[in-house]
């Protein structure tokens, strides 16, 4: 049993070190990187137990795994401290999920400009009678999955920090939704603005937040030069250049049926060769001239689904955004709520939101 456990965590550690694992292993990789501190502690304990039992080969293997995981955790912690964050070691070991603690939201339904009915949820801060800033959250899911409840951990956390958090919906592919999903986000922003008085929201201090595909839609919707405009946009591992992302994922060729790029093709209704104009219009990098004045992009430096090299050209073109590339973090690094990268990301998000709503009052 001891040997089996040691071999298992050794395999997990090996998967976490691979530059581009097969698609079905990405969750294992993301979780292993996020759980580096507890895995390091477990490996140390197993190494000691194996050494006491006289299993020196397995003791050495466990010690090597412990060293590798300590290096991962050390890189993550060092970056977080350099950012000014003070991550909780206790949370890194024991705070696995955040959504389980989320309070029940206040639910509503809006009607989009073309008549679609879209649900949303609102988390209020403790003092819900004072008018204040709000954050509108757009969920991820590859443009084809997820729902407004997906970001309830973030919404609950933002409400605990004094912000009204509104998790919204948009129409999902298939069929192709490239021409409606961004406007669903804008319609949700308009709904919040129209109901600002009853919600206690200052319409001049609304930040747009998106995760993965939601990060892409948040950046795109905020760059279409249509009212209302958010005072800031946060994109957490969201794509910005769909052409570049398509090419990057195709080069991996892990799947014989192009599973990596199928969400993009489904969302846009064709490949770049078939509907090139759609791919260009839906890439936030094509709208840098009308992009929001304040943008924060947070991504994993080891993100295999939205590689950082597909994101940095947007940062260079826009010149002003805040880019936080988290060391030893993959796509969906915040699946583990208390992980060091997740804590560092929340620190950066909160600082950016605070600065954005302060700047909007000047």
mmCIF file of C-alpha atoms in Angstrom:
data_model
loop_
_atom_site.group_PDB
_atom_site.id
_atom_site.type_symbol
_atom_site.label_atom_id
_atom_site.label_comp_id
_atom_site.label_asym_id
_atom_site.label_seq_id
_atom_site.Cartn_x
_atom_site.Cartn_y
_atom_site.Cartn_z
ATOM 1 C CA UNK A 1 0.000 0.000 0.000
ATOM 2 C CA UNK A 2 2.783 2.425 0.923
ATOM 3 C CA UNK A 3 4.624 1.704 -2.296
ATOM 4 C CA UNK A 4 1.467 2.160 -4.358
ATOM 5 C CA UNK A 5 0.810 5.584 -2.821
ATOM 6 C CA UNK A 6 4.405 6.677 -3.434
ATOM 7 C CA UNK A 7 4.235 5.580 -7.072
ATOM 8 C CA UNK A 8 0.892 7.374 -7.483
ATOM 9 C CA UNK A 9 2.116 10.732 -6.198
ATOM 10 C CA UNK A 10 5.291 10.304 -8.246
ATOM 11 C CA UNK A 11 3.142 9.927 -11.365
ATOM 12 C CA UNK A 12 1.139 13.001 -10.369
ATOM 13 C CA UNK A 13 4.323 14.999 -9.885
ATOM 14 C CA UNK A 14 5.606 13.852 -13.277
ATOM 15 C CA UNK A 15 2.367 14.902 -14.965
ATOM 16 C CA UNK A 16 2.620 18.347 -13.354
ATOM 17 C CA UNK A 17 6.081 18.835 -14.845
ATOM 18 C CA UNK A 18 5.091 17.976 -18.422
ATOM 19 C CA UNK A 19 4.966 21.091 -20.628
ATOM 20 C CA UNK A 20 1.818 20.090 -22.528
ATOM 21 C CA UNK A 21 -0.002 17.022 -21.253
ATOM 22 C CA UNK A 22 -2.759 15.343 -23.216
ATOM 23 C CA UNK A 23 -6.125 17.108 -22.887
ATOM 24 C CA UNK A 24 -7.652 14.495 -20.599
ATOM 25 C CA UNK A 25 -4.782 15.025 -18.135
ATOM 26 C CA UNK A 26 -5.054 18.783 -17.843
ATOM 27 C CA UNK A 27 -7.287 18.628 -14.766
ATOM 28 C CA UNK A 28 -4.777 16.309 -13.077
ATOM 29 C CA UNK A 29 -1.980 18.709 -13.951
ATOM 30 C CA UNK A 30 -3.846 21.796 -12.781
ATOM 31 C CA UNK A 31 -4.830 20.170 -9.499
ATOM 32 C CA UNK A 32 -1.348 18.788 -8.851
ATOM 33 C CA UNK A 33 0.217 22.209 -9.345
ATOM 34 C CA UNK A 34 -2.415 23.822 -7.140
ATOM 35 C CA UNK A 35 -1.984 21.187 -4.422
ATOM 36 C CA UNK A 36 1.817 21.404 -4.316
ATOM 37 C CA UNK A 37 2.105 22.193 -0.551
ATOM 38 C CA UNK A 38 -0.038 19.294 0.730
ATOM 39 C CA UNK A 39 1.492 16.894 -1.806
ATOM 40 C CA UNK A 40 4.974 17.939 -0.681
ATOM 41 C CA UNK A 41 4.060 17.292 2.950
ATOM 42 C CA UNK A 42 2.535 13.924 2.078
ATOM 43 C CA UNK A 43 5.656 12.940 0.139
ATOM 44 C CA UNK A 44 7.892 13.895 3.066
ATOM 45 C CA UNK A 45 5.831 11.760 5.442
ATOM 46 C CA UNK A 46 5.902 8.841 3.021
ATOM 47 C CA UNK A 47 9.658 9.167 2.580
ATOM 48 C CA UNK A 48 10.194 8.988 6.324
ATOM 49 C CA UNK A 49 7.849 6.014 6.700
ATOM 50 C CA UNK A 50 9.498 4.178 3.797
ATOM 51 C CA UNK A 51 12.965 4.812 5.227
ATOM 52 C CA UNK A 52 11.911 3.504 8.629
ATOM 53 C CA UNK A 53 10.484 0.385 6.966
ATOM 54 C CA UNK A 54 13.732 -0.143 5.077
ATOM 55 C CA UNK A 55 12.267 0.584 1.611
ATOM 56 C CA UNK A 56 15.139 2.831 0.593
ATOM 57 C CA UNK A 57 14.284 2.900 -3.103
ATOM 58 C CA UNK A 58 10.773 4.139 -2.389
ATOM 59 C CA UNK A 59 12.063 6.475 0.299
ATOM 60 C CA UNK A 60 14.342 8.116 -2.272
ATOM 61 C CA UNK A 61 11.483 8.288 -4.796
ATOM 62 C CA UNK A 62 9.217 9.960 -2.253
ATOM 63 C CA UNK A 63 12.003 12.358 -1.288
ATOM 64 C CA UNK A 64 12.494 13.345 -4.938
ATOM 65 C CA UNK A 65 8.755 13.959 -5.309
ATOM 66 C CA UNK A 66 8.777 16.035 -2.127
ATOM 67 C CA UNK A 67 11.649 18.111 -3.473
ATOM 68 C CA UNK A 68 9.888 18.708 -6.775
ATOM 69 C CA UNK A 69 6.648 19.759 -5.095
ATOM 70 C CA UNK A 70 8.526 22.008 -2.673
ATOM 71 C CA UNK A 71 10.157 23.731 -5.645
ATOM 72 C CA UNK A 72 6.728 24.300 -7.202
ATOM 73 C CA UNK A 73 5.267 25.612 -3.946
ATOM 74 C CA UNK A 74 8.350 27.759 -3.338
ATOM 75 C CA UNK A 75 8.086 29.403 -6.763
ATOM 76 C CA UNK A 76 4.393 30.094 -6.204
ATOM 77 C CA UNK A 77 4.908 31.466 -2.706
ATOM 78 C CA UNK A 78 7.875 33.607 -3.705
ATOM 79 C CA UNK A 79 5.907 35.274 -6.477
ATOM 80 C CA UNK A 80 2.898 35.853 -4.228
ATOM 81 C CA UNK A 81 5.065 37.514 -1.586
ATOM 82 C CA UNK A 82 6.809 39.629 -4.235
ATOM 83 C CA UNK A 83 3.367 40.844 -5.384
ATOM 84 C CA UNK A 84 2.580 41.973 -1.862
ATOM 85 C CA UNK A 85 0.136 39.155 -1.151
ATOM 86 C CA UNK A 86 0.288 37.294 2.131
ATOM 87 C CA UNK A 87 -1.123 33.875 1.275
ATOM 88 C CA UNK A 88 -2.449 31.735 4.092
ATOM 89 C CA UNK A 89 -0.478 28.525 4.536
ATOM 90 C CA UNK A 90 -3.455 27.005 6.315
ATOM 91 C CA UNK A 91 -5.681 27.740 3.307
ATOM 92 C CA UNK A 92 -3.089 26.275 0.926
ATOM 93 C CA UNK A 93 -3.368 22.983 2.816
ATOM 94 C CA UNK A 94 -7.025 22.812 3.780
ATOM 95 C CA UNK A 95 -9.198 25.299 1.831
ATOM 96 C CA UNK A 96 -10.074 23.150 -1.158
ATOM 97 C CA UNK A 97 -13.342 24.699 -2.339
ATOM 98 C CA UNK A 98 -14.855 28.148 -2.095
ATOM 99 C CA UNK A 99 -18.228 27.574 -3.731
ATOM 100 C CA UNK A 100 -19.425 25.373 -0.867
ATOM 101 C CA UNK A 101 -19.371 28.400 1.447
ATOM 102 C CA UNK A 102 -21.186 30.727 -0.959
ATOM 103 C CA UNK A 103 -24.431 32.160 0.339
ATOM 104 C CA UNK A 104 -27.661 31.853 -1.606
ATOM 105 C CA UNK A 105 -27.967 34.756 -4.059
ATOM 106 C CA UNK A 106 -30.823 37.030 -4.948
ATOM 107 C CA UNK A 107 -32.031 35.776 -8.335
ATOM 108 C CA UNK A 108 -33.454 37.711 -11.277
ATOM 109 C CA UNK A 109 -34.060 37.281 -14.984
ATOM 110 C CA UNK A 110 -33.390 39.747 -17.770
ATOM 111 C CA UNK A 111 -34.605 39.915 -21.343
ATOM 112 C CA UNK A 112 -31.920 40.477 -23.977
ATOM 113 C CA UNK A 113 -32.265 42.862 -26.888
ATOM 114 C CA UNK A 114 -33.617 40.039 -29.090
ATOM 115 C CA UNK A 115 -35.941 38.553 -26.488
ATOM 116 C CA UNK A 116 -33.823 35.825 -24.881
ATOM 117 C CA UNK A 117 -34.490 35.299 -21.174
ATOM 118 C CA UNK A 118 -31.266 35.061 -19.168
ATOM 119 C CA UNK A 119 -31.041 34.329 -15.429
ATOM 120 C CA UNK A 120 -28.586 36.014 -13.084
ATOM 121 C CA UNK A 121 -27.693 35.993 -9.403
ATOM 122 C CA UNK A 122 -26.705 38.842 -7.079
ATOM 123 C CA UNK A 123 -24.600 38.674 -3.943
ATOM 124 C CA UNK A 124 -24.924 41.759 -1.728
ATOM 125 C CA UNK A 125 -22.351 43.002 0.775
ATOM 126 C CA UNK A 126 -23.186 43.144 4.474
ATOM 127 C CA UNK A 127 -24.269 46.791 4.169
ATOM 128 C CA UNK A 128 -26.716 46.433 1.295
ATOM 129 C CA UNK A 129 -28.406 49.790 1.937
ATOM 130 C CA UNK A 130 -25.405 51.881 0.867
ATOM 131 C CA UNK A 131 -24.837 52.632 -2.809
ATOM 132 C CA UNK A 132 -21.483 51.275 -3.940
ATOM 133 C CA UNK A 133 -19.477 49.660 -6.740
ATOM 134 C CA UNK A 134 -20.367 46.373 -8.387
ATOM 135 C CA UNK A 135 -18.615 43.568 -10.242
ATOM 136 C CA UNK A 136 -20.383 41.757 -13.073
ATOM 137 C CA UNK A 137 -19.065 38.210 -13.481
ATOM 138 C CA UNK A 138 -19.069 36.205 -16.740
ATOM 139 C CA UNK A 139 -18.549 32.457 -16.380
ATOM 140 C CA UNK A 140 -16.342 30.215 -18.502
ATOM 141 C CA UNK A 141 -16.915 26.780 -19.995
ATOM 142 C CA UNK A 142 -15.507 26.891 -23.520
ATOM 143 C CA UNK A 143 -18.450 29.002 -24.770
ATOM 144 C CA UNK A 144 -20.536 25.818 -24.598
ATOM 145 C CA UNK A 145 -20.930 24.991 -20.906
ATOM 146 C CA UNK A 146 -21.246 26.428 -17.434
ATOM 147 C CA UNK A 147 -23.851 28.761 -15.993
ATOM 148 C CA UNK A 148 -24.113 31.868 -13.837
ATOM 149 C CA UNK A 149 -23.625 29.852 -10.616
ATOM 150 C CA UNK A 150 -20.148 28.771 -11.717
ATOM 151 C CA UNK A 151 -18.435 31.855 -10.263
ATOM 152 C CA UNK A 152 -20.387 31.952 -7.005
ATOM 153 C CA UNK A 153 -17.194 31.505 -4.949
ATOM 154 C CA UNK A 154 -15.769 34.685 -6.504
ATOM 155 C CA UNK A 155 -19.108 36.455 -6.109
ATOM 156 C CA UNK A 156 -19.401 35.519 -2.446
ATOM 157 C CA UNK A 157 -15.794 36.606 -1.839
ATOM 158 C CA UNK A 158 -16.338 39.955 -3.585
ATOM 159 C CA UNK A 159 -19.480 40.559 -1.530
ATOM 160 C CA UNK A 160 -17.502 39.811 1.637
ATOM 161 C CA UNK A 161 -15.106 42.555 0.516
ATOM 162 C CA UNK A 162 -17.852 45.141 0.096
ATOM 163 C CA UNK A 163 -18.823 44.787 -3.581
ATOM 164 C CA UNK A 164 -22.120 43.815 -5.108
ATOM 165 C CA UNK A 165 -21.389 40.815 -7.311
ATOM 166 C CA UNK A 166 -23.697 39.944 -10.202
ATOM 167 C CA UNK A 167 -23.178 36.599 -11.955
ATOM 168 C CA UNK A 168 -24.754 36.687 -15.411
ATOM 169 C CA UNK A 169 -25.708 34.297 -18.219
ATOM 170 C CA UNK A 170 -25.108 34.262 -21.950
ATOM 171 C CA UNK A 171 -26.263 31.947 -24.712
ATOM 172 C CA UNK A 172 -24.066 28.912 -25.279
ATOM 173 C CA UNK A 173 -22.849 27.100 -28.386
ATOM 174 C CA UNK A 174 -23.724 25.123 -30.393
ATOM 175 C CA UNK A 175 -25.107 26.599 -32.571
ATOM 176 C CA UNK A 176 -22.635 29.387 -33.215
ATOM 177 C CA UNK A 177 -23.115 32.189 -30.675
ATOM 178 C CA UNK A 178 -20.345 34.572 -31.708
ATOM 179 C CA UNK A 179 -22.888 37.188 -32.758
ATOM 180 C CA UNK A 180 -25.061 37.090 -29.597
ATOM 181 C CA UNK A 181 -22.930 36.088 -26.582
ATOM 182 C CA UNK A 182 -20.933 39.367 -26.399
ATOM 183 C CA UNK A 183 -24.173 41.356 -26.619
ATOM 184 C CA UNK A 184 -25.744 39.210 -23.904
ATOM 185 C CA UNK A 185 -22.914 40.452 -21.669
ATOM 186 C CA UNK A 186 -23.601 44.051 -22.696
ATOM 187 C CA UNK A 187 -27.334 43.579 -22.096
ATOM 188 C CA UNK A 188 -26.567 42.285 -18.603
ATOM 189 C CA UNK A 189 -24.424 45.353 -17.950
ATOM 190 C CA UNK A 190 -27.307 47.520 -19.184
ATOM 191 C CA UNK A 191 -29.716 45.649 -16.885
ATOM 192 C CA UNK A 192 -27.479 46.348 -13.883
ATOM 193 C CA UNK A 193 -27.276 50.012 -14.871
ATOM 194 C CA UNK A 194 -31.063 50.266 -15.328
ATOM 195 C CA UNK A 195 -31.667 48.669 -11.910
ATOM 196 C CA UNK A 196 -28.795 50.445 -10.168
ATOM 197 C CA UNK A 197 -31.065 52.306 -7.781
ATOM 198 C CA UNK A 198 -32.870 49.265 -6.415
ATOM 199 C CA UNK A 199 -29.683 47.206 -6.310
ATOM 200 C CA UNK A 200 -27.641 49.899 -4.565
ATOM 201 C CA UNK A 201 -25.115 50.073 -7.407
ATOM 202 C CA UNK A 202 -23.231 53.151 -8.523
ATOM 203 C CA UNK A 203 -23.504 52.818 -12.343
ATOM 204 C CA UNK A 204 -20.237 54.713 -12.836
ATOM 205 C CA UNK A 205 -18.361 52.100 -10.795
ATOM 206 C CA UNK A 206 -19.035 48.750 -12.439
ATOM 207 C CA UNK A 207 -16.158 46.360 -13.120
ATOM 208 C CA UNK A 208 -16.531 43.495 -15.591
ATOM 209 C CA UNK A 209 -14.932 40.179 -14.621
ATOM 210 C CA UNK A 210 -14.625 37.039 -16.747
ATOM 211 C CA UNK A 211 -13.047 33.614 -16.404
ATOM 212 C CA UNK A 212 -11.699 31.636 -19.392
ATOM 213 C CA UNK A 213 -14.301 31.973 -22.184
ATOM 214 C CA UNK A 214 -16.005 34.518 -19.932
ATOM 215 C CA UNK A 215 -12.761 36.490 -19.806
ATOM 216 C CA UNK A 216 -12.742 36.577 -23.581
ATOM 217 C CA UNK A 217 -16.358 37.746 -23.717
ATOM 218 C CA UNK A 218 -15.749 40.370 -21.040
ATOM 219 C CA UNK A 219 -12.816 41.879 -22.947
ATOM 220 C CA UNK A 220 -14.675 41.697 -26.255
ATOM 221 C CA UNK A 221 -17.933 43.183 -24.955
ATOM 222 C CA UNK A 222 -16.111 46.023 -23.192
ATOM 223 C CA UNK A 223 -14.197 46.837 -26.404
ATOM 224 C CA UNK A 224 -17.184 47.167 -28.730
ATOM 225 C CA UNK A 225 -17.602 50.855 -27.909
ATOM 226 C CA UNK A 226 -21.200 50.339 -26.863
ATOM 227 C CA UNK A 227 -22.829 51.746 -23.736
ATOM 228 C CA UNK A 228 -22.513 50.946 -20.891
ATOM 229 C CA UNK A 229 -18.758 50.804 -20.490
ATOM 230 C CA UNK A 230 -17.204 49.255 -17.381
ATOM 231 C CA UNK A 231 -14.643 51.215 -15.389
ATOM 232 C CA UNK A 232 -12.333 48.193 -15.546
ATOM 233 C CA UNK A 233 -12.131 44.641 -16.913
ATOM 234 C CA UNK A 234 -10.559 41.577 -15.290
ATOM 235 C CA UNK A 235 -9.863 38.575 -17.509
ATOM 236 C CA UNK A 236 -8.720 35.408 -15.745
ATOM 237 C CA UNK A 237 -7.031 33.073 -18.262
ATOM 238 C CA UNK A 238 -9.264 34.336 -21.069
ATOM 239 C CA UNK A 239 -8.254 34.184 -24.776
ATOM 240 C CA UNK A 240 -7.493 37.437 -26.569
ATOM 241 C CA UNK A 241 -6.281 36.330 -30.032
ATOM 242 C CA UNK A 242 -8.416 33.511 -31.420
ATOM 243 C CA UNK A 243 -6.262 33.006 -34.532
ATOM 244 C CA UNK A 244 -3.152 32.554 -32.430
ATOM 245 C CA UNK A 245 -4.982 30.312 -29.978
ATOM 246 C CA UNK A 246 -6.271 28.098 -32.798
ATOM 247 C CA UNK A 247 -2.789 27.712 -34.285
ATOM 248 C CA UNK A 248 -1.253 26.995 -30.882
ATOM 249 C CA UNK A 249 -3.787 24.303 -30.043
ATOM 250 C CA UNK A 250 -3.570 22.709 -33.489
ATOM 251 C CA UNK A 251 0.202 22.400 -33.167
ATOM 252 C CA UNK A 252 -0.263 20.205 -30.092
ATOM 253 C CA UNK A 253 -2.269 17.640 -32.077
ATOM 254 C CA UNK A 254 -3.075 15.456 -29.078
ATOM 255 C CA UNK A 255 -6.481 14.557 -30.442
ATOM 256 C CA UNK A 256 -7.121 12.991 -33.858
ATOM 257 C CA UNK A 257 -10.482 14.770 -34.080
ATOM 258 C CA UNK A 258 -9.195 18.252 -33.183
ATOM 259 C CA UNK A 259 -10.893 18.151 -29.782
ATOM 260 C CA UNK A 260 -8.717 21.047 -28.618
ATOM 261 C CA UNK A 261 -10.126 23.518 -31.144
ATOM 262 C CA UNK A 262 -13.710 22.249 -31.430
ATOM 263 C CA UNK A 263 -15.074 24.714 -28.811
ATOM 264 C CA UNK A 264 -13.711 27.604 -30.856
ATOM 265 C CA UNK A 265 -15.105 26.191 -34.108
ATOM 266 C CA UNK A 266 -18.503 25.544 -32.522
ATOM 267 C CA UNK A 267 -18.675 29.046 -31.050
ATOM 268 C CA UNK A 268 -17.696 30.745 -34.312
ATOM 269 C CA UNK A 269 -19.492 28.388 -36.696
ATOM 270 C CA UNK A 270 -16.432 27.403 -38.715
ATOM 271 C CA UNK A 271 -12.651 27.335 -38.908
ATOM 272 C CA UNK A 272 -10.490 30.415 -39.557
ATOM 273 C CA UNK A 273 -10.295 29.380 -43.198
ATOM 274 C CA UNK A 274 -14.090 29.182 -43.478
ATOM 275 C CA UNK A 275 -15.221 32.271 -41.517
ATOM 276 C CA UNK A 276 -12.113 34.398 -41.125
ATOM 277 C CA UNK A 277 -13.985 37.655 -40.544
ATOM 278 C CA UNK A 278 -15.789 36.203 -37.519
ATOM 279 C CA UNK A 279 -12.521 35.062 -35.962
ATOM 280 C CA UNK A 280 -11.039 38.520 -36.417
ATOM 281 C CA UNK A 281 -14.072 40.392 -35.070
ATOM 282 C CA UNK A 282 -14.272 38.098 -32.021
ATOM 283 C CA UNK A 283 -10.602 38.551 -31.087
ATOM 284 C CA UNK A 284 -10.195 41.285 -28.452
ATOM 285 C CA UNK A 285 -6.749 42.021 -29.885
ATOM 286 C CA UNK A 286 -8.511 43.370 -32.993
ATOM 287 C CA UNK A 287 -10.261 45.986 -30.817
ATOM 288 C CA UNK A 288 -7.345 47.472 -28.891
ATOM 289 C CA UNK A 289 -8.199 50.993 -30.055
ATOM 290 C CA UNK A 290 -11.552 50.838 -28.310
ATOM 291 C CA UNK A 291 -10.437 48.679 -25.383
ATOM 292 C CA UNK A 292 -11.235 49.849 -21.846
ATOM 293 C CA UNK A 293 -8.773 52.180 -20.202
ATOM 294 C CA UNK A 294 -8.177 49.724 -17.351
ATOM 295 C CA UNK A 295 -7.585 46.020 -18.036
ATOM 296 C CA UNK A 296 -6.173 43.312 -15.784
ATOM 297 C CA UNK A 297 -5.179 39.961 -17.282
ATOM 298 C CA UNK A 298 -4.383 37.099 -14.934
ATOM 299 C CA UNK A 299 -3.145 33.821 -16.352
ATOM 300 C CA UNK A 300 -1.074 30.802 -15.501
ATOM 301 C CA UNK A 301 2.456 30.909 -16.837
ATOM 302 C CA UNK A 302 2.012 27.207 -17.662
ATOM 303 C CA UNK A 303 -1.497 27.457 -19.094
ATOM 304 C CA UNK A 304 -1.872 24.739 -21.745
ATOM 305 C CA UNK A 305 -5.304 25.814 -23.038
ATOM 306 C CA UNK A 306 -4.616 29.548 -23.395
ATOM 307 C CA UNK A 307 -0.808 29.640 -23.693
ATOM 308 C CA UNK A 308 0.778 32.810 -22.425
ATOM 309 C CA UNK A 309 2.437 33.463 -25.790
ATOM 310 C CA UNK A 310 -1.059 33.994 -27.252
ATOM 311 C CA UNK A 311 -1.823 36.615 -24.588
ATOM 312 C CA UNK A 312 1.323 38.754 -24.422
ATOM 313 C CA UNK A 313 0.850 40.401 -27.865
ATOM 314 C CA UNK A 314 -2.411 41.905 -26.571
ATOM 315 C CA UNK A 315 -0.594 43.327 -23.572
ATOM 316 C CA UNK A 316 2.085 44.815 -25.822
ATOM 317 C CA UNK A 317 -0.497 46.248 -28.231
ATOM 318 C CA UNK A 318 -2.628 47.765 -25.481
ATOM 319 C CA UNK A 319 0.402 49.031 -23.510
ATOM 320 C CA UNK A 320 -1.573 49.763 -20.334
ATOM 321 C CA UNK A 321 -3.026 46.521 -18.960
ATOM 322 C CA UNK A 322 -1.919 44.782 -15.804
ATOM 323 C CA UNK A 323 -0.568 41.305 -16.613
ATOM 324 C CA UNK A 324 -0.130 38.772 -13.815
ATOM 325 C CA UNK A 325 1.438 35.530 -15.050
ATOM 326 C CA UNK A 326 1.331 33.116 -12.139
ATOM 327 C CA UNK A 327 4.295 30.771 -11.868
ATOM 328 C CA UNK A 328 3.670 27.030 -11.963
ATOM 329 C CA UNK A 329 -0.038 27.529 -12.611
ATOM 330 C CA UNK A 330 -2.162 25.950 -15.322
ATOM 331 C CA UNK A 331 -5.583 26.794 -16.735
ATOM 332 C CA UNK A 332 -8.238 26.780 -13.997
ATOM 333 C CA UNK A 333 -5.615 27.149 -11.255
ATOM 334 C CA UNK A 334 -8.426 28.446 -9.033
ATOM 335 C CA UNK A 335 -10.225 25.087 -8.969
ATOM 336 C CA UNK A 336 -8.466 24.767 -5.609
ATOM 337 C CA UNK A 337 -9.743 27.889 -3.842
ATOM 338 C CA UNK A 338 -6.980 28.013 -1.234
ATOM 339 C CA UNK A 339 -4.062 27.279 -3.553
ATOM 340 C CA UNK A 340 -1.206 29.783 -3.512
ATOM 341 C CA UNK A 341 -1.814 30.864 -7.151
ATOM 342 C CA UNK A 342 -5.529 31.319 -6.431
ATOM 343 C CA UNK A 343 -4.789 33.435 -3.359
ATOM 344 C CA UNK A 344 -2.287 35.526 -5.341
ATOM 345 C CA UNK A 345 -4.840 35.989 -8.121
ATOM 346 C CA UNK A 346 -7.510 37.155 -5.693
ATOM 347 C CA UNK A 347 -5.065 39.639 -4.179
ATOM 348 C CA UNK A 348 -4.335 41.074 -7.647
ATOM 349 C CA UNK A 349 -8.031 41.146 -8.554
ATOM 350 C CA UNK A 350 -9.030 42.966 -5.390
ATOM 351 C CA UNK A 351 -6.271 45.554 -5.809
ATOM 352 C CA UNK A 352 -7.243 46.149 -9.426
ATOM 353 C CA UNK A 353 -10.958 46.464 -8.628
ATOM 354 C CA UNK A 354 -10.221 48.929 -5.834
ATOM 355 C CA UNK A 355 -8.020 51.043 -8.089
ATOM 356 C CA UNK A 356 -10.588 50.956 -10.898
ATOM 357 C CA UNK A 357 -13.524 52.125 -8.797
ATOM 358 C CA UNK A 358 -11.387 54.828 -7.162
ATOM 359 C CA UNK A 359 -10.185 56.059 -10.569
ATOM 360 C CA UNK A 360 -13.780 56.177 -11.842
ATOM 361 C CA UNK A 361 -14.696 58.723 -9.171
ATOM 362 C CA UNK A 362 -12.055 61.238 -10.210
#
